Tab-separated table of C-alpha atoms in Angstrom:
chain	number	residue	atom	x	y	z
A	1	UNK	CA	220.563	37.102	-25.110
A	2	UNK	CA	220.203	35.332	-21.817
A	3	UNK	CA	218.859	37.339	-18.922
A	4	UNK	CA	219.200	36.390	-15.313
A	5	UNK	CA	217.049	37.905	-12.610
A	6	UNK	CA	218.156	37.881	-9.016
A	7	UNK	CA	215.612	38.230	-6.243
A	8	UNK	CA	216.615	40.940	-3.800
A	9	UNK	CA	216.312	40.047	-0.123
A	10	UNK	CA	213.377	41.620	1.686
A	11	UNK	CA	215.256	41.794	4.992
A	12	UNK	CA	218.799	42.807	5.794
A	13	UNK	CA	221.010	42.993	8.867
A	14	UNK	CA	222.470	46.205	7.411
A	15	UNK	CA	220.272	49.338	7.475
A	16	UNK	CA	218.669	50.149	4.124
A	17	UNK	CA	219.266	53.383	2.265
A	18	UNK	CA	215.796	54.634	2.987
A	19	UNK	CA	213.264	55.853	5.470
A	20	UNK	CA	213.427	54.821	9.139
A	21	UNK	CA	210.042	54.083	10.690
A	22	UNK	CA	209.428	53.596	14.420
A	23	UNK	CA	206.636	51.386	15.766
A	24	UNK	CA	205.343	50.937	19.290
A	25	UNK	CA	202.207	49.773	21.060
A	26	UNK	CA	200.665	50.329	24.466
A	27	UNK	CA	198.609	47.714	26.253
A	28	UNK	CA	197.138	50.275	28.663
A	29	UNK	CA	196.139	52.762	25.944
A	30	UNK	CA	195.152	49.959	23.554
A	31	UNK	CA	196.823	51.690	20.614
A	32	UNK	CA	199.785	51.207	18.319
A	33	UNK	CA	201.669	54.050	16.678
A	34	UNK	CA	203.921	54.387	13.671
A	35	UNK	CA	206.104	57.496	13.372
A	36	UNK	CA	208.399	58.653	10.585
A	37	UNK	CA	210.069	61.853	9.394
A	38	UNK	CA	208.591	63.621	6.386
A	39	UNK	CA	210.507	66.686	5.336
A	40	UNK	CA	211.188	68.741	8.432
A	41	UNK	CA	208.247	67.380	10.428
A	42	UNK	CA	207.381	64.087	12.051
A	43	UNK	CA	204.322	62.170	10.899
A	44	UNK	CA	202.312	59.696	12.959
A	45	UNK	CA	199.641	57.091	12.344
A	46	UNK	CA	197.708	55.521	15.234
A	47	UNK	CA	195.977	52.146	15.170
A	48	UNK	CA	193.191	51.536	17.686
A	49	UNK	CA	193.053	48.095	19.290
A	50	UNK	CA	190.370	45.653	18.178
A	51	UNK	CA	188.444	43.605	20.746
A	52	UNK	CA	190.564	40.566	21.560
A	53	UNK	CA	193.851	42.204	20.533
A	54	UNK	CA	196.953	41.537	22.578
A	55	UNK	CA	200.025	43.727	22.866
A	56	UNK	CA	201.738	41.463	20.317
A	57	UNK	CA	198.937	41.777	17.754
A	58	UNK	CA	198.978	45.555	18.207
A	59	UNK	CA	202.750	45.619	17.631
A	60	UNK	CA	202.327	43.381	14.590
A	61	UNK	CA	199.534	45.623	13.252
A	62	UNK	CA	201.894	48.594	13.324
A	63	UNK	CA	204.651	46.746	11.445
A	64	UNK	CA	202.209	45.347	8.858
A	65	UNK	CA	200.813	48.855	8.292
A	66	UNK	CA	204.342	50.200	7.700
A	67	UNK	CA	205.196	47.381	5.273
A	68	UNK	CA	202.000	48.072	3.301
A	69	UNK	CA	202.469	51.854	3.215
A	70	UNK	CA	206.049	51.632	1.927
A	71	UNK	CA	205.859	48.345	0.047
A	72	UNK	CA	207.719	49.652	-3.011
A	73	UNK	CA	210.646	51.372	-1.287
A	74	UNK	CA	213.368	50.251	1.130
A	75	UNK	CA	212.588	51.095	4.764
A	76	UNK	CA	214.080	50.447	8.179
A	77	UNK	CA	211.608	49.490	10.887
A	78	UNK	CA	212.595	50.025	14.514
A	79	UNK	CA	210.574	48.069	17.077
A	80	UNK	CA	211.126	47.384	20.763
A	81	UNK	CA	209.110	44.171	20.520
A	82	UNK	CA	211.208	41.009	20.692
A	83	UNK	CA	208.141	39.128	19.421
A	84	UNK	CA	207.937	41.238	16.250
A	85	UNK	CA	211.667	41.289	15.562
A	86	UNK	CA	211.780	37.506	15.937
A	87	UNK	CA	208.742	36.993	13.700
A	88	UNK	CA	210.192	39.189	10.947
A	89	UNK	CA	213.538	37.385	11.116
A	90	UNK	CA	211.861	33.983	10.708
A	91	UNK	CA	208.928	34.770	8.390
A	92	UNK	CA	210.641	33.928	5.087
A	93	UNK	CA	211.253	30.303	6.047
A	94	UNK	CA	208.177	29.886	8.253
A	95	UNK	CA	205.378	27.443	7.612
A	96	UNK	CA	202.195	29.048	8.861
A	97	UNK	CA	199.655	26.738	10.404
A	98	UNK	CA	195.981	27.461	10.804
A	99	UNK	CA	195.573	29.997	13.588
A	100	UNK	CA	192.569	30.116	15.896
A	101	UNK	CA	193.190	33.798	16.628
A	102	UNK	CA	191.430	35.597	13.747
A	103	UNK	CA	193.321	38.864	14.322
A	104	UNK	CA	196.703	37.149	14.192
A	105	UNK	CA	195.664	35.029	11.214
A	106	UNK	CA	194.644	38.128	9.244
A	107	UNK	CA	197.900	39.955	10.049
A	108	UNK	CA	200.117	37.098	8.846
A	109	UNK	CA	198.368	36.892	5.457
């Protein structure tokens, strides 16, 4: 018997049947937050800024954390960061060059 495996897309323009996660970051508070519903309560995880972090790296840290936490299930990530949304839309076909920003380099691995 011949078997054919089809790779499922990792990103979709249509919302996934799954959890919706919200991410946001604050430059003034130097923190990023991820929130999601769990049962009847809301859960939250906060990421503290590292020295040298920008608002964009904080936003990216939040999205990377969400992808890692729910890596085996479909999720929807809501972000108000045009930088992050654009990066996620282009990441599959991107060629990553060597980055001089160690924080950014680590996040894109």
